[in-house]
């Protein structure tokens, strides 16, 4: 516990990291309330898992279309200001969602597309900003703390979303209950932007006059680095197995909450809470470690995720399902923290936004396919059957991939700040 306590001391010692941590806490809290409200809104209006899947596709589609370009802009812009603008522009959009839903559902999909296009800037900018406000040897602790924070927001946000939607719906009517949740999300974006405004990262943003390469060149450079750096390439490939198989669980868990558990917003929010509790427990464990064997942690984490989903498919009791989703959440943290730290250590600062954008684009491309397939599969083959298939497919594919030494490889000493091109020449 001593090392974990030292890691948490980073929040006290580093004011800028504490501000970034708080910004993400508020933003994530609003997002989880938003997810519960969105699932309830679409399912109440349509009763269709296919339509629910389309809503998740609209959420992920911008990453496929614009993700690479967003990473290039993040590396050109002041990352702190980009995050502030991204947050503030999303406020009016999320507040409008329950208003336009009763005009036509496709207007909701368009707004979700816009909101998540703006999020394309926020996500890689946040991860790329971190090495400029914490030391290299503190990155593992910082990423663990970020994971704990995000999942703490899940633990608070999912139940809050369920309570907010359910209670406000009883008091004011179903439409006002959903509107209250989306307004809360907008307020959280404002608070997050205020936190980011207080950050003062080390070093200056790149000179605009020095940026002479084209966006296309920047995008190609980010893809080339991801492909040529062996550790980053192997980690990216095995990480993709998660969204390729478990991306379908987003719409399936909506059907699971309403159909298998016979509930609604509360049951759905509890499933998300279970994932988050497991992630927090794993985050504390990771924070207590001085180092992690990245390849082994990712492989074991993905297998644990798959087993948790398989177990959930086999039960129909809420708290058993929550416990099994917690196991899956523990696995997800074992994948996320070592993977993010590896990329931050082995990628030059000028390429961080692009490399994280490449990975995000690939992940969301996989999720677009499986989100759509998950909704259709749940209606055609059954929710529980589809969940079990997703979990077992992940376990089988990960075990097959672990045969390759590069997948099981441990991390190596981090790249020095003055060695930006070493990995580019390894091919």
CSV table of C-alpha atoms in Angstrom, one decimal:
chain,number,residue,atom,x,y,z
A,1,UNK,CA,0.0,0.0,0.0
A,2,UNK,CA,3.0,2.2,0.5
A,3,UNK,CA,3.7,2.5,-3.3
A,4,UNK,CA,0.0,3.1,-4.0
A,5,UNK,CA,0.0,5.9,-1.4
A,6,UNK,CA,3.0,7.4,-3.0
A,7,UNK,CA,1.3,7.3,-6.4
A,8,UNK,CA,-1.8,9.0,-5.0
A,9,UNK,CA,0.5,11.7,-3.6
A,10,UNK,CA,1.1,12.7,-7.3
A,11,UNK,CA,-2.3,14.4,-7.1
A,12,UNK,CA,-1.1,16.5,-4.2
A,13,UNK,CA,2.4,17.1,-5.5
A,14,UNK,CA,1.4,18.0,-9.1
A,15,UNK,CA,-1.2,20.7,-9.4
A,16,UNK,CA,-1.4,20.5,-13.1
A,17,UNK,CA,-2.0,16.7,-13.0
A,18,UNK,CA,-4.6,17.2,-10.4
A,19,UNK,CA,-6.4,19.7,-12.6
A,20,UNK,CA,-6.3,17.3,-15.6
A,21,UNK,CA,-7.4,14.5,-13.4
A,22,UNK,CA,-10.4,16.5,-12.1
A,23,UNK,CA,-11.3,17.7,-15.7
A,24,UNK,CA,-11.5,14.1,-16.8
A,25,UNK,CA,-13.4,13.1,-13.7
A,26,UNK,CA,-16.2,15.6,-14.3
A,27,UNK,CA,-16.3,15.0,-18.1
A,28,UNK,CA,-16.5,11.2,-17.5
A,29,UNK,CA,-19.2,11.6,-14.9
A,30,UNK,CA,-21.3,13.5,-17.3
A,31,UNK,CA,-20.7,11.0,-20.1
A,32,UNK,CA,-21.9,8.1,-18.0
A,33,UNK,CA,-25.1,9.8,-17.1
A,34,UNK,CA,-25.4,10.6,-20.8
A,35,UNK,CA,-25.0,6.9,-21.7
A,36,UNK,CA,-27.7,5.8,-19.4
A,37,UNK,CA,-30.1,8.5,-20.7
A,38,UNK,CA,-29.2,7.8,-24.3
A,39,UNK,CA,-29.9,4.0,-23.9
A,40,UNK,CA,-33.2,4.8,-22.2
A,41,UNK,CA,-34.2,7.4,-24.8
A,42,UNK,CA,-33.6,5.2,-27.8
A,43,UNK,CA,-35.0,2.0,-26.3
A,44,UNK,CA,-38.1,3.8,-25.0
A,45,UNK,CA,-38.8,5.3,-28.4
A,46,UNK,CA,-38.2,2.2,-30.5
A,47,UNK,CA,-38.0,-0.9,-28.3
A,48,UNK,CA,-35.4,-2.1,-30.8
A,49,UNK,CA,-31.9,-3.3,-30.1
A,50,UNK,CA,-31.0,-2.7,-33.7
A,51,UNK,CA,-31.8,1.0,-33.3
A,52,UNK,CA,-29.9,1.1,-30.1
A,53,UNK,CA,-26.9,-0.4,-31.9
A,54,UNK,CA,-27.2,2.4,-34.6
A,55,UNK,CA,-27.0,5.0,-31.8
A,56,UNK,CA,-23.7,3.5,-30.7
A,57,UNK,CA,-22.5,3.4,-34.3
A,58,UNK,CA,-23.2,7.1,-34.6
A,59,UNK,CA,-21.1,7.5,-31.5
A,60,UNK,CA,-18.2,5.7,-33.0
A,61,UNK,CA,-18.4,6.7,-36.7
A,62,UNK,CA,-16.4,10.0,-36.4
A,63,UNK,CA,-13.4,8.1,-35.1
A,64,UNK,CA,-13.3,6.1,-38.4
A,65,UNK,CA,-13.8,9.1,-40.6
A,66,UNK,CA,-11.8,11.8,-38.9
A,67,UNK,CA,-9.7,10.1,-36.2
A,68,UNK,CA,-6.4,10.3,-38.1
A,69,UNK,CA,-6.8,13.9,-39.1
A,70,UNK,CA,-7.8,14.8,-35.5
A,71,UNK,CA,-4.5,13.4,-34.3
A,72,UNK,CA,-2.6,15.5,-36.7
A,73,UNK,CA,-4.4,18.7,-35.5
A,74,UNK,CA,-3.7,17.8,-31.9
A,75,UNK,CA,0.0,17.7,-32.6
A,76,UNK,CA,-0.2,21.1,-34.3
A,77,UNK,CA,-2.4,22.9,-31.8
A,78,UNK,CA,-2.1,23.9,-28.2
A,79,UNK,CA,-3.5,20.7,-26.7
A,80,UNK,CA,-4.9,22.5,-23.6
A,81,UNK,CA,-6.9,25.0,-25.6
A,82,UNK,CA,-8.1,22.3,-28.0
A,83,UNK,CA,-9.5,20.4,-25.0
A,84,UNK,CA,-11.3,23.5,-23.7
A,85,UNK,CA,-12.9,24.3,-27.1
A,86,UNK,CA,-13.9,20.7,-27.5
A,87,UNK,CA,-15.7,20.7,-24.2
A,88,UNK,CA,-17.5,23.9,-24.6
A,89,UNK,CA,-18.8,23.2,-28.2
A,90,UNK,CA,-20.3,20.0,-26.9
A,91,UNK,CA,-22.5,21.7,-24.3
A,92,UNK,CA,-25.4,23.0,-26.6
A,93,UNK,CA,-25.3,19.8,-28.6
A,94,UNK,CA,-26.0,17.3,-25.8
A,95,UNK,CA,-28.7,19.5,-24.3
A,96,UNK,CA,-30.5,19.4,-27.7
A,97,UNK,CA,-30.7,15.6,-27.9
A,98,UNK,CA,-33.9,15.0,-25.9
A,99,UNK,CA,-35.5,18.0,-27.8
A,100,UNK,CA,-34.9,16.7,-31.3
A,101,UNK,CA,-35.6,13.0,-30.4
A,102,UNK,CA,-39.3,13.5,-30.8
A,103,UNK,CA,-38.9,15.2,-34.1
A,104,UNK,CA,-37.0,12.4,-35.7
A,105,UNK,CA,-34.6,9.9,-34.2
A,106,UNK,CA,-32.1,10.4,-37.0
A,107,UNK,CA,-31.6,14.0,-35.7
A,108,UNK,CA,-30.3,12.4,-32.5
A,109,UNK,CA,-27.8,10.3,-34.5
A,110,UNK,CA,-26.6,13.4,-36.3
A,111,UNK,CA,-26.0,15.2,-33.0
A,112,UNK,CA,-24.2,12.2,-31.6
A,113,UNK,CA,-22.0,12.3,-34.6
A,114,UNK,CA,-21.2,15.9,-34.0
A,115,UNK,CA,-20.6,15.5,-30.3
A,116,UNK,CA,-18.2,12.6,-30.8
A,117,UNK,CA,-16.4,14.4,-33.7
A,118,UNK,CA,-15.5,17.0,-31.1
A,119,UNK,CA,-14.5,14.3,-28.7
A,120,UNK,CA,-11.9,13.2,-31.3
A,121,UNK,CA,-9.8,16.2,-30.3
A,122,UNK,CA,-10.3,15.9,-26.6
A,123,UNK,CA,-9.2,12.2,-26.1
A,124,UNK,CA,-5.8,12.2,-27.9
A,125,UNK,CA,-5.0,15.7,-26.6
A,126,UNK,CA,-5.6,14.6,-23.0
A,127,UNK,CA,-3.3,11.5,-23.4
A,128,UNK,CA,-0.7,13.4,-25.3
A,129,UNK,CA,-0.7,16.3,-22.8
A,130,UNK,CA,0.1,14.0,-19.9
A,131,UNK,CA,3.9,13.5,-20.5
A,132,UNK,CA,4.3,17.3,-20.5
A,133,UNK,CA,2.9,17.7,-17.0
A,134,UNK,CA,4.3,14.5,-15.2
A,135,UNK,CA,7.8,13.0,-15.3
A,136,UNK,CA,8.5,9.9,-17.4
A,137,UNK,CA,9.0,7.7,-14.4
A,138,UNK,CA,5.6,8.8,-13.1
A,139,UNK,CA,3.6,7.9,-16.2
A,140,UNK,CA,2.6,4.4,-15.0
A,141,UNK,CA,1.3,5.9,-11.8
A,142,UNK,CA,-0.5,8.7,-13.6
A,143,UNK,CA,-2.2,6.4,-16.0
A,144,UNK,CA,-3.2,4.1,-13.2
A,145,UNK,CA,-4.7,7.1,-11.3
A,146,UNK,CA,-6.5,8.2,-14.5
A,147,UNK,CA,-7.9,4.7,-14.9
A,148,UNK,CA,-9.1,4.7,-11.2
A,149,UNK,CA,-10.6,8.1,-11.7
A,150,UNK,CA,-12.5,7.1,-14.9
A,151,UNK,CA,-14.0,4.1,-13.2
A,152,UNK,CA,-14.8,6.0,-10.1
A,153,UNK,CA,-16.8,8.3,-12.3
A,154,UNK,CA,-18.4,5.1,-13.7
A,155,UNK,CA,-19.3,3.9,-10.2
A,156,UNK,CA,-20.9,7.3,-9.5
A,157,UNK,CA,-22.1,8.2,-12.9
A,158,UNK,CA,-24.0,5.0,-14.0
A,159,UNK,CA,-26.1,4.8,-10.8
A,160,UNK,CA,-26.6,8.6,-10.8
A,161,UNK,CA,-27.8,8.4,-14.4
A,162,UNK,CA,-30.3,5.6,-13.4
A,163,UNK,CA,-31.5,7.5,-10.4
A,164,UNK,CA,-31.6,10.9,-12.2
A,165,UNK,CA,-33.6,9.5,-15.1
A,166,UNK,CA,-35.9,7.4,-13.0
A,167,UNK,CA,-36.6,9.9,-10.3
A,168,UNK,CA,-37.0,12.9,-12.5
A,169,UNK,CA,-39.3,10.9,-14.8
A,170,UNK,CA,-41.5,10.1,-11.8
A,171,UNK,CA,-41.6,13.7,-10.6
A,172,UNK,CA,-41.8,15.6,-13.9
A,173,UNK,CA,-42.6,13.0,-16.6
A,174,UNK,CA,-40.3,10.8,-18.7
A,175,UNK,CA,-39.3,13.5,-21.2
A,176,UNK,CA,-38.2,15.9,-18.4
A,177,UNK,CA,-36.3,13.1,-16.7
A,178,UNK,CA,-34.3,12.4,-19.8
A,179,UNK,CA,-33.8,16.2,-20.4
A,180,UNK,CA,-32.4,16.6,-16.9
A,181,UNK,CA,-29.7,13.9,-17.5
A,182,UNK,CA,-28.5,15.6,-20.7
A,183,UNK,CA,-28.4,19.0,-19.1
A,184,UNK,CA,-26.3,17.5,-16.3
A,185,UNK,CA,-23.9,16.2,-19.0
A,186,UNK,CA,-23.6,19.7,-20.5
A,187,UNK,CA,-22.8,21.2,-17.1
A,188,UNK,CA,-20.1,18.7,-16.5
A,189,UNK,CA,-18.4,19.8,-19.8
A,190,UNK,CA,-18.3,23.4,-18.5
A,191,UNK,CA,-16.7,22.4,-15.2
A,192,UNK,CA,-14.2,20.2,-17.0
A,193,UNK,CA,-13.2,23.1,-19.3
A,194,UNK,CA,-12.6,25.3,-16.2
A,195,UNK,CA,-10.3,22.7,-14.7
A,196,UNK,CA,-8.3,22.5,-18.0
A,197,UNK,CA,-8.0,26.2,-18.2
A,198,UNK,CA,-5.9,26.2,-15.0
A,199,UNK,CA,-3.2,23.8,-16.4
A,200,UNK,CA,0.2,25.1,-17.3
A,201,UNK,CA,2.2,22.4,-19.2
A,202,UNK,CA,6.0,22.4,-19.4
A,203,UNK,CA,7.3,23.7,-22.7
A,204,UNK,CA,5.7,25.8,-25.4
A,205,UNK,CA,3.3,24.5,-28.1
A,206,UNK,CA,4.8,24.1,-31.6
A,207,UNK,CA,5.5,27.3,-33.6
A,208,UNK,CA,2.8,27.7,-36.2
A,209,UNK,CA,5.3,29.0,-38.8
A,210,UNK,CA,7.3,25.8,-38.4
A,211,UNK,CA,4.3,23.6,-39.4
A,212,UNK,CA,4.9,23.2,-43.1
A,213,UNK,CA,3.9,19.6,-43.7
A,214,UNK,CA,0.4,18.7,-45.0
A,215,UNK,CA,-2.3,17.0,-42.9
A,216,UNK,CA,-2.0,14.0,-45.2
A,217,UNK,CA,1.8,13.8,-44.5
A,218,UNK,CA,1.2,14.0,-40.8
A,219,UNK,CA,-1.4,11.3,-40.9
A,220,UNK,CA,0.9,9.0,-42.9
A,221,UNK,CA,3.7,9.7,-40.4
A,222,UNK,CA,1.5,8.7,-37.5
A,223,UNK,CA,0.4,5.4,-39.3
A,224,UNK,CA,4.0,4.7,-40.3
A,225,UNK,CA,5.3,5.1,-36.7
A,226,UNK,CA,2.6,2.8,-35.3
A,227,UNK,CA,3.5,0.2,-37.9
A,228,UNK,CA,7.3,0.4,-37.6
A,229,UNK,CA,7.7,0.6,-33.9
A,230,UNK,CA,7.6,-3.2,-32.9
A,231,UNK,CA,6.2,-2.8,-29.4
A,232,UNK,CA,3.5,-0.3,-30.4
A,233,UNK,CA,2.5,-2.4,-33.4
A,234,UNK,CA,2.2,-5.6,-31.4
A,235,UNK,CA,0.3,-3.9,-28.6
A,236,UNK,CA,-2.1,-2.2,-31.0
A,237,UNK,CA,-2.8,-5.5,-32.8
A,238,UNK,CA,-3.7,-7.5,-29.7
A,239,UNK,CA,-5.7,-4.7,-28.2
A,240,UNK,CA,-7.9,-4.7,-31.2
A,241,UNK,CA,-9.2,-8.1,-30.3
A,242,UNK,CA,-11.2,-6.5,-27.5
A,243,UNK,CA,-13.4,-4.2,-29.5
A,244,UNK,CA,-13.6,-6.7,-32.4
A,245,UNK,CA,-15.4,-9.1,-30.1
A,246,UNK,CA,-16.8,-7.2,-27.1
A,247,UNK,CA,-17.9,-4.1,-29.0
A,248,UNK,CA,-21.1,-5.9,-29.7
A,249,UNK,CA,-21.8,-6.0,-25.9
A,250,UNK,CA,-22.8,-2.3,-25.9
A,251,UNK,CA,-26.3,-2.9,-27.4
A,252,UNK,CA,-26.5,-6.4,-26.0
A,253,UNK,CA,-26.2,-5.2,-22.4
A,254,UNK,CA,-29.1,-2.8,-23.1
A,255,UNK,CA,-31.2,-5.8,-24.1
A,256,UNK,CA,-29.8,-7.9,-21.2
A,257,UNK,CA,-31.0,-5.2,-18.7
A,258,UNK,CA,-34.4,-4.9,-20.2
A,259,UNK,CA,-35.1,-8.4,-21.3
A,260,UNK,CA,-33.0,-10.9,-19.3
A,261,UNK,CA,-33.1,-9.0,-16.0
A,262,UNK,CA,-36.6,-7.7,-16.6
A,263,UNK,CA,-35.6,-4.2,-15.5
A,264,UNK,CA,-34.5,-1.0,-17.2
A,265,UNK,CA,-32.3,2.1,-16.6
A,266,UNK,CA,-31.3,1.0,-13.0
A,267,UNK,CA,-30.3,-2.6,-14.1
A,268,UNK,CA,-28.3,-1.2,-17.1
A,269,UNK,CA,-26.6,1.3,-14.9
A,270,UNK,CA,-25.6,-1.4,-12.4
A,271,UNK,CA,-24.0,-3.5,-15.1
A,272,UNK,CA,-21.8,-0.5,-16.0
A,273,UNK,CA,-21.1,0.1,-12.3
A,274,UNK,CA,-19.9,-3.5,-11.9
A,275,UNK,CA,-17.4,-3.0,-14.7
A,276,UNK,CA,-16.1,0.1,-13.0
A,277,UNK,CA,-15.8,-1.4,-9.6
A,278,UNK,CA,-13.6,-4.2,-11.1
A,279,UNK,CA,-11.5,-1.6,-12.9
A,280,UNK,CA,-10.9,0.4,-9.8
A,281,UNK,CA,-9.8,-2.7,-7.9
A,282,UNK,CA,-7.4,-3.6,-10.7
A,283,UNK,CA,-6.3,0.1,-10.8
A,284,UNK,CA,-5.3,0.1,-7.1
A,285,UNK,CA,-3.3,-3.1,-7.7
A,286,UNK,CA,-1.5,-1.7,-10.8
A,287,UNK,CA,-0.7,1.5,-8.9
A,288,UNK,CA,1.1,-0.6,-6.2
A,289,UNK,CA,3.4,-2.1,-8.8
A,290,UNK,CA,6.7,-0.5,-9.8
A,291,UNK,CA,6.6,-2.1,-13.2
A,292,UNK,CA,4.3,-4.4,-15.3
A,293,UNK,CA,5.1,-7.0,-17.9
A,294,UNK,CA,3.0,-5.3,-20.6
A,295,UNK,CA,2.6,-8.2,-23.0
A,296,UNK,CA,1.6,-10.7,-20.3
A,297,UNK,CA,-0.7,-8.2,-18.6
A,298,UNK,CA,-2.6,-7.4,-21.8
A,299,UNK,CA,-3.0,-11.1,-22.7
A,300,UNK,CA,-4.3,-12.1,-19.3
A,301,UNK,CA,-6.5,-9.0,-19.1
A,302,UNK,CA,-8.2,-9.7,-22.4
A,303,UNK,CA,-8.9,-13.4,-21.4
A,304,UNK,CA,-10.3,-12.2,-18.0
A,305,UNK,CA,-12.6,-9.7,-19.9
A,306,UNK,CA,-13.9,-12.5,-22.1
A,307,UNK,CA,-14.5,-14.9,-19.2
A,308,UNK,CA,-16.5,-12.2,-17.4
A,309,UNK,CA,-18.8,-11.7,-20.4
A,310,UNK,CA,-19.2,-15.4,-20.8
A,311,UNK,CA,-20.2,-15.8,-17.2
A,312,UNK,CA,-22.7,-12.9,-17.4
A,313,UNK,CA,-24.4,-14.6,-20.3
A,314,UNK,CA,-25.0,-17.7,-18.2
A,315,UNK,CA,-26.8,-15.9,-15.3
A,316,UNK,CA,-30.1,-14.0,-15.0
A,317,UNK,CA,-29.7,-12.5,-11.5
A,318,UNK,CA,-28.7,-8.9,-11.3
A,319,UNK,CA,-26.0,-9.0,-8.6
A,320,UNK,CA,-24.4,-12.1,-10.1
A,321,UNK,CA,-24.2,-10.3,-13.4
A,322,UNK,CA,-22.8,-7.2,-11.7
A,323,UNK,CA,-20.1,-9.3,-10.1
A,324,UNK,CA,-19.2,-11.0,-13.4
A,325,UNK,CA,-19.0,-7.7,-15.2
A,326,UNK,CA,-16.7,-6.5,-12.4
A,327,UNK,CA,-14.3,-9.4,-13.3
A,328,UNK,CA,-14.5,-8.2,-16.9
A,329,UNK,CA,-13.7,-4.7,-15.7
A,330,UNK,CA,-10.6,-5.9,-13.9
A,331,UNK,CA,-9.4,-7.4,-17.1
A,332,UNK,CA,-10.0,-4.1,-19.1
A,333,UNK,CA,-7.8,-2.2,-16.7
A,334,UNK,CA,-5.0,-4.8,-17.0
A,335,UNK,CA,-5.1,-4.0,-20.7
A,336,UNK,CA,-5.5,-0.3,-20.7
A,337,UNK,CA,-2.9,1.1,-18.2
A,338,UNK,CA,0.2,-0.8,-19.4
A,339,UNK,CA,-0.8,-0.2,-23.1
A,340,UNK,CA,-1.1,3.6,-22.7
A,341,UNK,CA,2.1,3.8,-20.7
A,342,UNK,CA,4.0,1.8,-23.3
A,343,UNK,CA,2.9,4.1,-26.1
A,344,UNK,CA,3.7,7.3,-24.1
A,345,UNK,CA,7.2,6.0,-23.4
A,346,UNK,CA,8.0,4.8,-26.9
A,347,UNK,CA,6.5,7.7,-29.0
A,348,UNK,CA,8.1,11.1,-29.5
A,349,UNK,CA,6.1,14.0,-28.1
A,350,UNK,CA,5.5,15.5,-31.5
A,351,UNK,CA,3.8,12.2,-32.7
A,352,UNK,CA,1.8,11.4,-29.6
A,353,UNK,CA,-1.5,12.8,-30.8
A,354,UNK,CA,-1.2,11.1,-34.1
A,355,UNK,CA,-0.3,7.7,-32.7
A,356,UNK,CA,-3.1,7.7,-30.1
A,357,UNK,CA,-5.4,8.8,-32.9
A,358,UNK,CA,-4.4,5.9,-35.1
A,359,UNK,CA,-5.1,3.5,-32.3
A,360,UNK,CA,-8.4,5.1,-31.5
A,361,UNK,CA,-9.4,5.0,-35.2
A,362,UNK,CA,-8.7,1.3,-35.4
A,363,UNK,CA,-10.5,0.6,-32.1
A,364,UNK,CA,-13.6,2.5,-33.1
A,365,UNK,CA,-13.7,1.1,-36.6
A,366,UNK,CA,-13.9,-2.3,-35.0
A,367,UNK,CA,-16.6,-1.1,-32.6
A,368,UNK,CA,-18.7,0.3,-35.5
A,369,UNK,CA,-18.9,-3.1,-37.1
A,370,UNK,CA,-19.6,-5.0,-33.9
A,371,UNK,CA,-22.1,-2.4,-32.4
A,372,UNK,CA,-24.2,-2.8,-35.5
A,373,UNK,CA,-23.8,-6.6,-35.5
A,374,UNK,CA,-24.5,-6.9,-31.8
A,375,UNK,CA,-27.9,-5.3,-32.0
A,376,UNK,CA,-29.0,-7.5,-34.9
A,377,UNK,CA,-27.5,-10.6,-33.4
A,378,UNK,CA,-29.3,-10.0,-30.1
A,379,UNK,CA,-32.7,-9.8,-31.9
A,380,UNK,CA,-32.0,-12.7,-34.2
A,381,UNK,CA,-30.2,-15.2,-31.9
A,382,UNK,CA,-30.9,-14.0,-28.4
A,383,UNK,CA,-29.1,-11.6,-26.1
A,384,UNK,CA,-27.6,-14.3,-23.8
A,385,UNK,CA,-26.4,-16.5,-26.7
A,386,UNK,CA,-24.8,-13.5,-28.4
A,387,UNK,CA,-23.1,-12.4,-25.2
A,388,UNK,CA,-21.6,-15.8,-24.7
A,389,UNK,CA,-20.3,-16.0,-28.2
A,390,UNK,CA,-18.6,-12.6,-27.9
A,391,UNK,CA,-16.8,-13.6,-24.7
A,392,UNK,CA,-15.7,-17.0,-25.9
A,393,UNK,CA,-14.5,-15.6,-29.3
A,394,UNK,CA,-12.3,-13.1,-27.4
A,395,UNK,CA,-10.8,-15.8,-25.2
A,396,UNK,CA,-10.1,-18.1,-28.2
A,397,UNK,CA,-8.5,-15.3,-30.3
A,398,UNK,CA,-6.3,-14.0,-27.5
A,399,UNK,CA,-5.0,-17.5,-26.7
A,400,UNK,CA,-4.2,-18.0,-30.3
A,401,UNK,CA,-2.4,-14.6,-30.6
A,402,UNK,CA,-0.4,-15.3,-27.4
A,403,UNK,CA,1.6,-17.9,-29.4
A,404,UNK,CA,3.5,-15.1,-31.0
A,405,UNK,CA,6.5,-13.8,-28.9
A,406,UNK,CA,5.9,-10.2,-29.8
A,407,UNK,CA,2.5,-10.3,-28.2
A,408,UNK,CA,3.9,-11.5,-24.9
A,409,UNK,CA,6.9,-9.2,-25.0
A,410,UNK,CA,7.7,-7.1,-22.0
A,411,UNK,CA,8.2,-3.3,-22.2
A,412,UNK,CA,11.8,-2.0,-22.7
A,413,UNK,CA,13.5,1.1,-21.2
A,414,UNK,CA,11.6,4.2,-22.4
A,415,UNK,CA,12.8,6.2,-25.4
A,416,UNK,CA,14.7,9.4,-24.5
A,417,UNK,CA,13.2,12.7,-25.3
A,418,UNK,CA,16.0,13.6,-27.7
A,419,UNK,CA,15.6,10.3,-29.7
A,420,UNK,CA,12.4,11.1,-31.7
A,421,UNK,CA,13.3,9.2,-34.9
A,422,UNK,CA,15.0,6.0,-33.6
A,423,UNK,CA,11.9,3.8,-33.8
A,424,UNK,CA,11.1,5.1,-37.3
A,425,UNK,CA,14.2,3.5,-38.7
A,426,UNK,CA,13.8,0.1,-37.2
A,427,UNK,CA,12.0,-1.4,-40.2
